[in-house]
Amino acid sequence: MEILGILFLVFVVMLSIGLHEIGHLAPAKKFGVKVTQYMIGFGPTIWSKKKGDTEYGLKAIPLGGYIRMIGMVPPARDGKDSTGPFAEIVNSARKQSMEEIEPGDENKVFYKLSVPKKLTVMVGGPFMNLVLAFVFFAISFSAIGFPAATNQVKQVVSCLPSDVDVLGDCLVGTTSSPALAAGIKAGDEIVKFSGKEITNWEELASAIQNSRAESVAISVLREGKIVELNAEIVNAIRPQSANATVENKPAPYLGIAPQIIMEKQPISSVFQTLREITVGTGKVLWNLPNRVGQLFGAAFLGEQRDPEGLVGIVGVTRVGGEIAAADIPVIWRVATLLNLAGGLNMALFLFNLLPLLPLDGGHAAGAIYEGLRRQFAKLRRLPDPGPADTSKMLPFAYSVAILLIGLSMLLLYVDVVNPVRLGG
């Protein structure tokens, strides 16, 4: 099961990458841009096939993907090479971009697209991840549902929490639990407690906690008939975890465990979850330097891994394996894996929208800058300034790329030597 969970997450990662790149590819081709490559992964090519102008293939390192569009970098407006400390990088990028344009391809270049079309191409990739996140969460929430406790009894506890041994078995000669003494049976549905109508577990738990150590009338639905019972509620101390910081005090106790069902959620809950993930991811990105410091400590200083910290693809697939092998009902495992897949795609959506080259958000920001500059020139009745020259941002883009590669390598290492595990 653990291997199946890992394979499922590997499939989700590949699907997410593949559809992300299709989100770029489809509008680019629709707008007439020549796309020479559609690749999943990086490094050496292990398989490829050319169809039309585009080579489709798989690379050896499945940690991302890309499409190659001709004319990403426009020529210099005045036809002269750039000067300055990074001139060689800028001029080399322009030259390479021009060399990709074959005779007849002059109007198939990316830089000649209108601003709205450029935005559509660049945002199309992250948008596909957003769609995938919505689909995964919708299946999990609305088709499968969340585990929810009901007012139907799954198990009647035999004795008080204080009268069990280390294995959880009742000690010999102990007092029966109030539920057992009252005659409550597994399968009973508690419909009234102390005269109050009960429709769900939350109402029942609240009624028990608000009761006193006294005899309480309980109505249960058993095999289609109402059975009236009386239970002597007692105050009991429940087991406390070793790291608990609050004193455990006696509380009203009945002695039942609820039946758990998968309760389907409205589709609106998906939108709420997407919003919560967006806010949470924003907080993580805002505090990124501290998060990276925690990763470094976990990798090289023997510090404990933060379960709420950054996790790489290897870590996500490992968690997927643990979920698949967990001792919980299969349907719960499926829902949890779908939630993990949805969260992964939301992270890809938000991360790629960061306004930093070489990320999609950086190219989108360049298109927005181009549009604003053209509108400003139009208002001032100045000549069209032409497409934004993103080649001038290449030194910054290379720096960001190096940092991202370094972070990816750090995540890969720490996910292997000090992985995040379920339960901390």
Tab-separated table of C-alpha atoms in Angstrom:
chain	number	residue	atom	x	y	z
A	1	MET	CA	0.000	0.000	0.000
A	2	GLU	CA	2.877	2.348	0.751
A	3	ILE	CA	4.316	1.727	-2.718
A	4	LEU	CA	0.884	2.358	-4.267
A	5	GLY	CA	0.618	5.637	-2.353
A	6	ILE	CA	4.044	6.730	-3.595
A	7	LEU	CA	3.181	5.753	-7.182
A	8	PHE	CA	-0.093	7.678	-6.950
A	9	LEU	CA	1.719	10.851	-5.857
A	10	VAL	CA	4.366	10.362	-8.565
A	11	PHE	CA	1.515	10.125	-11.076
A	12	VAL	CA	-0.089	13.265	-9.631
A	13	VAL	CA	3.210	15.168	-9.879
A	14	MET	CA	3.707	14.117	-13.505
A	15	LEU	CA	0.070	14.912	-14.329
A	16	SER	CA	0.350	18.317	-12.666
A	17	ILE	CA	3.527	19.165	-14.563
A	18	GLY	CA	2.165	17.863	-17.860
A	19	LEU	CA	-1.117	19.776	-17.657
A	20	HIS	CA	0.708	22.896	-16.453
A	21	GLU	CA	2.774	22.896	-19.630
A	22	ILE	CA	-0.312	22.170	-21.749
A	23	GLY	CA	-1.786	25.302	-20.151
A	24	HIS	CA	1.061	27.198	-21.842
A	25	LEU	CA	1.187	25.127	-25.027
A	26	ALA	CA	-2.479	25.246	-26.049
A	27	PRO	CA	-2.947	29.037	-26.040
A	28	ALA	CA	0.496	29.601	-27.559
A	29	LYS	CA	-0.398	27.399	-30.538
A	30	LYS	CA	-3.876	28.948	-30.674
A	31	PHE	CA	-2.312	32.405	-31.023
A	32	GLY	CA	0.049	31.225	-33.762
A	33	VAL	CA	3.299	31.048	-31.764
A	34	LYS	CA	5.720	28.362	-32.934
A	35	VAL	CA	6.472	25.961	-30.069
A	36	THR	CA	9.532	23.829	-30.762
A	37	GLN	CA	9.561	21.738	-27.568
A	38	TYR	CA	7.149	20.378	-24.955
A	39	MET	CA	9.179	18.602	-22.280
A	40	ILE	CA	8.369	16.963	-18.960
A	41	GLY	CA	11.443	17.028	-16.720
A	42	PHE	CA	14.964	18.318	-17.101
A	43	GLY	CA	18.334	16.858	-18.074
A	44	PRO	CA	18.954	14.198	-20.722
A	45	THR	CA	16.036	13.254	-22.974
A	46	ILE	CA	14.865	9.659	-22.445
A	47	TRP	CA	12.039	9.726	-25.013
A	48	SER	CA	10.774	12.175	-27.606
A	49	LYS	CA	8.594	12.340	-30.689
A	50	LYS	CA	8.171	15.211	-33.112
A	51	LYS	CA	4.739	16.164	-34.375
A	52	GLY	CA	4.477	19.183	-36.605
A	53	ASP	CA	6.761	21.941	-35.315
A	54	THR	CA	6.864	20.554	-31.770
A	55	GLU	CA	9.061	17.892	-30.189
A	56	TYR	CA	7.235	16.164	-27.307
A	57	GLY	CA	9.380	14.315	-24.793
A	58	LEU	CA	10.343	13.124	-21.339
A	59	LYS	CA	13.540	14.097	-19.535
A	60	ALA	CA	15.465	12.108	-16.942
A	61	ILE	CA	14.784	14.374	-13.926
A	62	PRO	CA	11.000	14.716	-13.392
A	63	LEU	CA	11.192	17.857	-11.257
A	64	GLY	CA	9.442	20.228	-13.618
A	65	GLY	CA	8.874	20.874	-17.280
A	66	TYR	CA	8.879	23.537	-19.964
A	67	ILE	CA	7.796	24.521	-23.459
A	68	ARG	CA	10.106	26.378	-25.814
A	69	MET	CA	8.494	29.190	-27.821
A	70	ILE	CA	10.469	31.051	-30.459
A	71	GLY	CA	10.994	34.777	-30.045
A	72	MET	CA	10.678	34.997	-26.283
A	73	VAL	CA	13.255	37.805	-26.315
A	74	PRO	CA	12.649	40.722	-28.694
A	75	PRO	CA	15.487	42.265	-30.724
A	76	ALA	CA	17.042	45.500	-29.531
A	77	ARG	CA	14.809	48.428	-30.429
A	78	ASP	CA	17.619	50.424	-32.028
A	79	GLY	CA	19.392	47.385	-33.474
A	80	LYS	CA	22.467	47.975	-31.310
A	81	ASP	CA	23.987	45.634	-28.754
A	82	SER	CA	23.556	46.454	-25.085
A	83	THR	CA	26.407	47.785	-23.015
A	84	GLY	CA	27.137	47.542	-19.335
A	85	PRO	CA	28.208	44.915	-16.787
A	86	PHE	CA	25.721	42.259	-18.015
A	87	ALA	CA	25.837	43.123	-21.712
A	88	GLU	CA	27.281	39.748	-22.744
A	89	ILE	CA	24.397	37.851	-21.139
A	90	VAL	CA	21.753	40.141	-22.664
A	91	ASN	CA	23.265	40.178	-26.144
A	92	SER	CA	23.800	36.415	-26.128
A	93	ALA	CA	20.132	35.836	-25.194
A	94	ARG	CA	18.961	38.139	-27.993
A	95	LYS	CA	21.198	36.414	-30.520
A	96	GLN	CA	20.014	32.951	-29.498
A	97	SER	CA	16.389	34.091	-29.677
A	98	MET	CA	16.861	35.469	-33.197
A	99	GLU	CA	18.633	32.285	-34.358
A	100	GLU	CA	15.532	30.250	-33.445
A	101	ILE	CA	13.446	32.231	-35.950
A	102	GLU	CA	13.578	30.496	-39.326
A	103	PRO	CA	12.458	32.052	-42.620
A	104	GLY	CA	8.662	32.268	-42.596
A	105	ASP	CA	8.476	32.305	-38.779
A	106	GLU	CA	8.695	36.082	-38.413
A	107	ASN	CA	5.048	36.350	-37.295
A	108	LYS	CA	5.123	33.222	-35.107
A	109	VAL	CA	7.192	34.790	-32.340
A	110	PHE	CA	6.035	35.267	-28.773
A	111	TYR	CA	7.171	38.864	-28.399
A	112	LYS	CA	4.757	40.053	-31.121
A	113	LEU	CA	1.679	38.851	-29.220
A	114	SER	CA	-0.638	41.419	-27.675
A	115	VAL	CA	-0.458	41.896	-23.927
A	116	PRO	CA	-3.723	39.976	-23.224
A	117	LYS	CA	-2.479	37.042	-25.312
A	118	LYS	CA	0.892	37.027	-23.547
A	119	LEU	CA	-0.899	36.973	-20.187
A	120	THR	CA	-3.107	34.117	-21.345
A	121	VAL	CA	-0.101	32.040	-22.388
A	122	MET	CA	1.895	32.680	-19.213
A	123	VAL	CA	-0.989	32.352	-16.725
A	124	GLY	CA	-2.390	29.318	-18.561
A	125	GLY	CA	0.079	26.982	-16.840
A	126	PRO	CA	-0.689	27.960	-13.235
A	127	PHE	CA	-4.398	28.101	-14.110
A	128	MET	CA	-4.293	24.398	-15.008
A	129	ASN	CA	-2.884	23.662	-11.536
A	130	LEU	CA	-5.725	25.670	-10.000
A	131	VAL	CA	-8.250	23.625	-12.002
A	132	LEU	CA	-6.590	20.382	-10.883
A	133	ALA	CA	-6.642	21.515	-7.254
A	134	PHE	CA	-10.355	22.281	-7.539
A	135	VAL	CA	-11.063	18.877	-9.128
A	136	PHE	CA	-9.112	16.939	-6.481
A	137	PHE	CA	-10.754	18.806	-3.599
A	138	ALA	CA	-14.213	18.573	-5.192
A	139	ILE	CA	-13.917	14.791	-5.496
A	140	SER	CA	-12.636	14.506	-1.931
A	141	PHE	CA	-15.129	16.889	-0.311
A	142	SER	CA	-18.311	16.461	-2.350
A	143	ALA	CA	-18.037	12.920	-3.764
A	144	ILE	CA	-16.337	11.192	-0.811
A	145	GLY	CA	-16.773	13.547	2.132
A	146	PHE	CA	-15.181	14.174	5.522
A	147	PRO	CA	-15.189	11.656	8.399
A	148	ALA	CA	-17.945	12.786	10.756
A	149	ALA	CA	-19.119	11.329	14.050
A	150	THR	CA	-22.846	10.512	14.302
A	151	ASN	CA	-25.270	9.968	17.174
A	152	GLN	CA	-25.265	6.241	16.375
A	153	VAL	CA	-23.268	4.098	18.806
A	154	LYS	CA	-20.401	2.119	17.276
A	155	GLN	CA	-18.997	0.726	20.527
A	156	VAL	CA	-19.971	0.642	24.184
A	157	VAL	CA	-16.999	0.991	26.525
A	158	SER	CA	-17.003	-1.680	29.204
A	159	CYS	CA	-15.505	0.282	32.108
A	160	LEU	CA	-14.275	3.700	33.234
A	161	PRO	CA	-11.131	5.190	31.618
A	162	SER	CA	-9.273	4.943	34.926
A	163	ASP	CA	-9.935	1.182	35.197
A	164	VAL	CA	-7.935	-0.083	32.222
A	165	ASP	CA	-4.474	-1.626	31.982
A	166	VAL	CA	-1.656	-0.509	29.657
A	167	LEU	CA	-3.196	-2.498	26.790
A	168	GLY	CA	-6.565	-0.796	27.220
A	169	ASP	CA	-8.328	-3.838	28.681
A	170	CYS	CA	-10.635	-3.463	31.708
A	171	LEU	CA	-9.176	-4.590	35.014
A	172	VAL	CA	-10.883	-7.472	36.783
A	173	GLY	CA	-13.649	-6.409	39.157
A	174	THR	CA	-13.995	-2.851	37.832
A	175	THR	CA	-17.229	-0.908	37.604
A	176	SER	CA	-19.167	-1.024	34.352
A	177	SER	CA	-19.383	2.172	32.310
A	178	PRO	CA	-22.658	4.128	32.602
A	179	ALA	CA	-23.547	3.187	29.000
A	180	LEU	CA	-23.017	-0.536	29.575
A	181	ALA	CA	-24.916	-0.470	32.866
A	182	ALA	CA	-27.816	1.375	31.212
A	183	GLY	CA	-28.136	-1.269	28.488
A	184	ILE	CA	-26.984	0.831	25.534
A	185	LYS	CA	-25.869	-1.402	22.649
A	186	ALA	CA	-23.724	-0.980	19.562
A	187	GLY	CA	-25.962	0.132	16.708
A	188	ASP	CA	-28.307	2.158	18.907
A	189	GLU	CA	-29.088	5.647	17.668
A	190	ILE	CA	-29.431	8.099	20.536
A	191	VAL	CA	-32.356	10.377	19.690
A	192	LYS	CA	-32.995	11.978	23.097
A	193	PHE	CA	-30.738	12.775	26.036
A	194	SER	CA	-32.282	14.142	29.249
A	195	GLY	CA	-35.385	15.137	27.290
A	196	LYS	CA	-33.432	16.998	24.577
A	197	GLU	CA	-33.728	15.996	20.927
A	198	ILE	CA	-30.416	14.698	19.518
A	199	THR	CA	-29.649	14.714	15.768
A	200	ASN	CA	-25.830	14.556	15.629
A	201	TRP	CA	-22.737	13.772	17.659
A	202	GLU	CA	-21.937	17.387	18.470
A	203	GLU	CA	-25.318	17.802	20.175
A	204	LEU	CA	-24.874	14.540	22.081
A	205	ALA	CA	-21.318	15.338	23.221
A	206	SER	CA	-22.419	18.790	24.375
A	207	ALA	CA	-25.389	17.334	26.269
A	208	ILE	CA	-23.141	14.812	28.036
A	209	GLN	CA	-20.594	17.473	29.011
A	210	ASN	CA	-23.325	19.772	30.326
A	211	SER	CA	-24.901	17.033	32.440
A	212	ARG	CA	-24.098	16.378	36.066
A	213	ALA	CA	-23.311	13.128	37.880
A	214	GLU	CA	-26.909	11.990	37.961
A	215	SER	CA	-29.446	9.659	36.402
A	216	VAL	CA	-30.308	10.738	32.855
A	217	ALA	CA	-33.135	9.515	30.636
A	218	ILE	CA	-31.906	8.361	27.231
A	219	SER	CA	-34.069	7.405	24.255
A	220	VAL	CA	-32.469	5.174	21.618
A	221	LEU	CA	-33.712	3.964	18.261
A	222	ARG	CA	-33.068	0.214	18.119
A	223	GLU	CA	-34.222	-1.918	15.189
A	224	GLY	CA	-36.852	0.656	14.283
A	225	LYS	CA	-38.275	1.003	17.793
A	226	ILE	CA	-37.735	3.610	20.515
A	227	VAL	CA	-36.251	2.152	23.698
A	228	GLU	CA	-36.241	4.187	26.901
A	229	LEU	CA	-33.168	3.799	29.139
A	230	ASN	CA	-31.619	5.473	32.175
A	231	ALA	CA	-27.890	6.035	32.658
A	232	GLU	CA	-26.053	7.105	35.798
A	233	ILE	CA	-23.604	9.697	34.483
A	234	VAL	CA	-20.324	9.774	36.420
A	235	ASN	CA	-17.346	12.143	36.534
A	236	ALA	CA	-14.261	10.410	35.153
A	237	ILE	CA	-10.686	11.340	34.293
A	238	ARG	CA	-9.724	10.389	30.762
A	239	PRO	CA	-6.176	9.315	29.771
A	240	GLN	CA	-3.848	12.236	29.145
A	241	SER	CA	-0.979	12.446	26.665
A	242	ALA	CA	2.540	12.607	28.054
A	243	ASN	CA	3.188	16.086	26.648
A	244	ALA	CA	-0.102	17.629	27.853
A	245	THR	CA	0.341	20.963	29.639
A	246	VAL	CA	-3.169	21.401	31.056
A	247	GLU	CA	-4.261	19.500	34.142
A	248	ASN	CA	-6.701	16.702	33.369
A	249	LYS	CA	-9.894	17.216	35.386
A	250	PRO	CA	-12.882	14.883	35.905
A	251	ALA	CA	-15.692	15.373	33.402
A	252	PRO	CA	-19.118	13.804	32.813
A	253	TYR	CA	-18.693	10.386	31.202
A	254	LEU	CA	-21.131	8.008	29.468
A	255	GLY	CA	-18.849	5.491	27.775
A	256	ILE	CA	-19.702	5.263	24.083
A	257	ALA	CA	-17.810	5.631	20.799
A	258	PRO	CA	-19.702	7.135	17.832
A	259	GLN	CA	-20.198	5.610	14.430
A	260	ILE	CA	-18.134	7.492	11.822
A	261	ILE	CA	-19.517	8.202	8.365
A	262	MET	CA	-18.203	10.082	5.356
A	263	GLU	CA	-20.237	13.284	5.314
A	264	LYS	CA	-20.316	14.949	1.886
A	265	GLN	CA	-19.600	18.662	1.829
A	266	PRO	CA	-21.123	21.384	-0.382
A	267	ILE	CA	-19.024	22.543	-3.318
A	268	SER	CA	-18.700	25.918	-1.566
A	269	SER	CA	-16.359	24.257	0.948
A	270	VAL	CA	-13.845	23.760	-1.888
A	271	PHE	CA	-13.661	27.510	-2.501
A	272	GLN	CA	-13.183	28.106	1.220
A	273	THR	CA	-10.342	25.583	1.307
A	274	LEU	CA	-8.653	27.196	-1.722
A	275	ARG	CA	-8.857	30.547	0.030
A	276	GLU	CA	-7.386	29.133	3.259
A	277	ILE	CA	-4.513	27.492	1.366
A	278	THR	CA	-3.810	30.759	-0.448
A	279	VAL	CA	-3.580	32.652	2.839
A	280	GLY	CA	-1.449	29.921	4.434
A	281	THR	CA	0.917	29.735	1.460
A	282	GLY	CA	1.257	33.519	1.493
A	283	LYS	CA	2.371	33.381	5.122
A	284	VAL	CA	4.909	30.657	4.308
A	285	LEU	CA	6.372	32.655	1.406
A	286	TRP	CA	6.505	35.799	3.526
A	287	ASN	CA	8.481	33.898	6.142
A	288	LEU	CA	10.573	31.964	3.598
A	289	PRO	CA	14.060	32.869	4.946
A	290	ASN	CA	13.141	31.501	8.374
A	291	ARG	CA	11.684	28.362	6.784
A	292	VAL	CA	14.893	27.800	4.824
A	293	GLY	CA	16.869	28.233	8.042
A	294	GLN	CA	14.745	25.529	9.660
A	295	LEU	CA	15.466	23.247	6.701
A	296	PHE	CA	19.200	23.847	7.069
A	297	GLY	CA	19.035	23.003	10.772
A	298	ALA	CA	17.070	19.825	10.079
A	299	ALA	CA	19.513	18.806	7.348
A	300	PHE	CA	22.869	19.494	8.995
A	301	LEU	CA	22.412	20.342	12.681
A	302	GLY	CA	20.241	17.433	13.784
A	303	GLU	CA	17.254	19.654	14.578
A	304	GLN	CA	13.732	18.262	14.508
A	305	ARG	CA	11.905	18.638	11.189
A	306	ASP	CA	9.032	21.120	11.285
A	307	PRO	CA	5.922	19.199	10.094
A	308	GLU	CA	4.401	22.526	8.970
A	309	GLY	CA	7.534	23.593	7.099
A	310	LEU	CA	8.615	23.283	3.466
A	311	VAL	CA	8.408	19.862	1.821
A	312	GLY	CA	9.792	18.833	-1.556
A	313	ILE	CA	8.439	16.392	-4.127
A	314	VAL	CA	10.282	13.474	-2.514
A	315	GLY	CA	8.790	14.397	0.852
A	316	VAL	CA	5.287	14.684	-0.599
A	317	THR	CA	5.490	11.257	-2.246
A	318	ARG	CA	6.835	9.737	0.993
A	319	VAL	CA	3.894	11.196	2.939
A	320	GLY	CA	1.586	9.797	0.271
A	321	GLY	CA	3.043	6.346	0.900
A	322	GLU	CA	2.476	6.662	4.646
A	323	ILE	CA	-1.126	7.754	4.094
A	324	ALA	CA	-1.790	4.775	1.811
A	325	ALA	CA	-0.342	2.392	4.415
A	326	ALA	CA	-2.099	3.988	7.420
A	327	ASP	CA	-4.384	1.839	9.587
A	328	ILE	CA	-7.565	3.707	8.659
A	329	PRO	CA	-10.472	2.852	6.334
A	330	VAL	CA	-9.549	2.789	2.650
A	331	ILE	CA	-12.010	5.550	1.738
A	332	TRP	CA	-10.350	7.855	4.308
A	333	ARG	CA	-6.972	7.135	2.761
A	334	VAL	CA	-8.283	7.923	-0.726
A	335	ALA	CA	-9.789	11.217	0.464
A	336	THR	CA	-6.565	12.188	2.256
A	337	LEU	CA	-4.450	11.411	-0.817
A	338	LEU	CA	-6.788	13.521	-2.962
A	339	ASN	CA	-6.481	16.378	-0.465
A	340	LEU	CA	-2.692	16.073	-0.626
A	341	ALA	CA	-2.835	16.180	-4.435
A	342	GLY	CA	-5.077	19.249	-4.282
A	343	GLY	CA	-2.748	21.009	-1.869
A	344	LEU	CA	0.256	20.221	-4.077
A	345	ASN	CA	-1.424	21.803	-7.104
A	346	MET	CA	-2.445	24.870	-5.134
A	347	ALA	CA	1.170	25.293	-4.064
A	348	LEU	CA	2.295	25.022	-7.703
A	349	PHE	CA	-0.362	27.536	-8.751
A	350	LEU	CA	0.606	30.132	-6.167
A	351	PHE	CA	4.378	29.619	-6.419
A	352	ASN	CA	4.423	29.985	-10.199
A	353	LEU	CA	2.492	33.247	-9.970
A	354	LEU	CA	5.253	34.937	-7.973
A	355	PRO	CA	6.285	38.003	-10.038
A	356	LEU	CA	9.861	36.815	-10.413
A	357	LEU	CA	11.628	35.670	-13.557
A	358	PRO	CA	12.026	32.912	-14.665
A	359	LEU	CA	8.670	31.954	-13.074
A	360	ASP	CA	5.440	32.375	-15.034
A	361	GLY	CA	4.459	35.252	-12.783
A	362	GLY	CA	7.639	37.077	-13.781
A	363	HIS	CA	6.760	36.834	-17.471
A	364	ALA	CA	3.187	37.906	-16.686
A	365	ALA	CA	4.550	40.910	-14.785
A	366	GLY	CA	6.658	41.777	-17.833
A	367	ALA	CA	3.555	41.685	-20.037
A	368	ILE	CA	1.655	43.914	-17.601
A	369	TYR	CA	4.577	46.346	-17.552
A	370	GLU	CA	4.557	46.377	-21.347
A	371	GLY	CA	0.840	47.146	-21.419
A	372	LEU	CA	1.141	49.960	-18.893
A	373	ARG	CA	4.085	51.460	-20.755
A	374	ARG	CA	2.174	51.416	-24.031
A	375	GLN	CA	-0.890	52.992	-22.447
A	376	PHE	CA	1.249	55.682	-20.858
A	377	ALA	CA	2.910	56.425	-24.222
A	378	LYS	CA	-0.496	56.562	-25.905
A	379	LEU	CA	-1.817	59.045	-23.356
A	380	ARG	CA	1.221	61.247	-23.909
A	381	ARG	CA	0.943	60.773	-27.687
A	382	LEU	CA	4.398	59.235	-27.866
A	383	PRO	CA	5.527	56.501	-30.281
A	384	ASP	CA	4.750	52.896	-29.351
A	385	PRO	CA	7.689	51.790	-27.150
A	386	GLY	CA	7.379	48.213	-28.453
A	387	PRO	CA	7.502	44.942	-26.506
A	388	ALA	CA	9.141	44.811	-23.092
A	389	ASP	CA	12.756	43.699	-23.353
A	390	THR	CA	12.878	40.897	-20.763
A	391	SER	CA	16.464	40.098	-21.740
A	392	LYS	CA	17.584	42.969	-19.505
A	393	MET	CA	16.188	41.028	-16.521
A	394	LEU	CA	18.114	37.864	-17.365
A	395	PRO	CA	20.909	38.404	-14.794
A	396	PHE	CA	18.232	38.677	-12.090
A	397	ALA	CA	16.371	35.672	-13.559
A	398	TYR	CA	19.556	33.576	-13.467
A	399	SER	CA	20.110	34.537	-9.835
A	400	VAL	CA	16.558	33.506	-8.923
A	401	ALA	CA	16.981	30.253	-10.845
A	402	ILE	CA	20.189	29.438	-8.947
A	403	LEU	CA	18.440	30.094	-5.627
A	404	LEU	CA	15.503	27.904	-6.640
A	405	ILE	CA	17.805	25.077	-7.719
A	406	GLY	CA	19.680	25.374	-4.411
A	407	LEU	CA	16.414	25.252	-2.454
A	408	SER	CA	15.281	22.225	-4.467
A	409	MET	CA	18.527	20.399	-3.710
A	410	LEU	CA	18.249	21.267	-0.004
A	411	LEU	CA	14.664	20.003	0.075
A	412	LEU	CA	15.676	16.818	-1.722
A	413	TYR	CA	18.484	16.178	0.775
A	414	VAL	CA	16.478	16.911	3.916
A	415	ASP	CA	13.497	14.873	2.632
A	416	VAL	CA	15.852	11.885	2.425
A	417	VAL	CA	17.875	12.273	5.656
A	418	ASN	CA	15.203	13.816	7.900
A	419	PRO	CA	11.776	13.278	6.315
A	420	VAL	CA	8.454	14.637	7.550
A	421	ARG	CA	6.373	11.801	8.941
A	422	LEU	CA	2.712	11.585	9.788
A	423	GLY	CA	2.085	12.505	13.395
A	424	GLY	CA	5.195	14.737	13.560
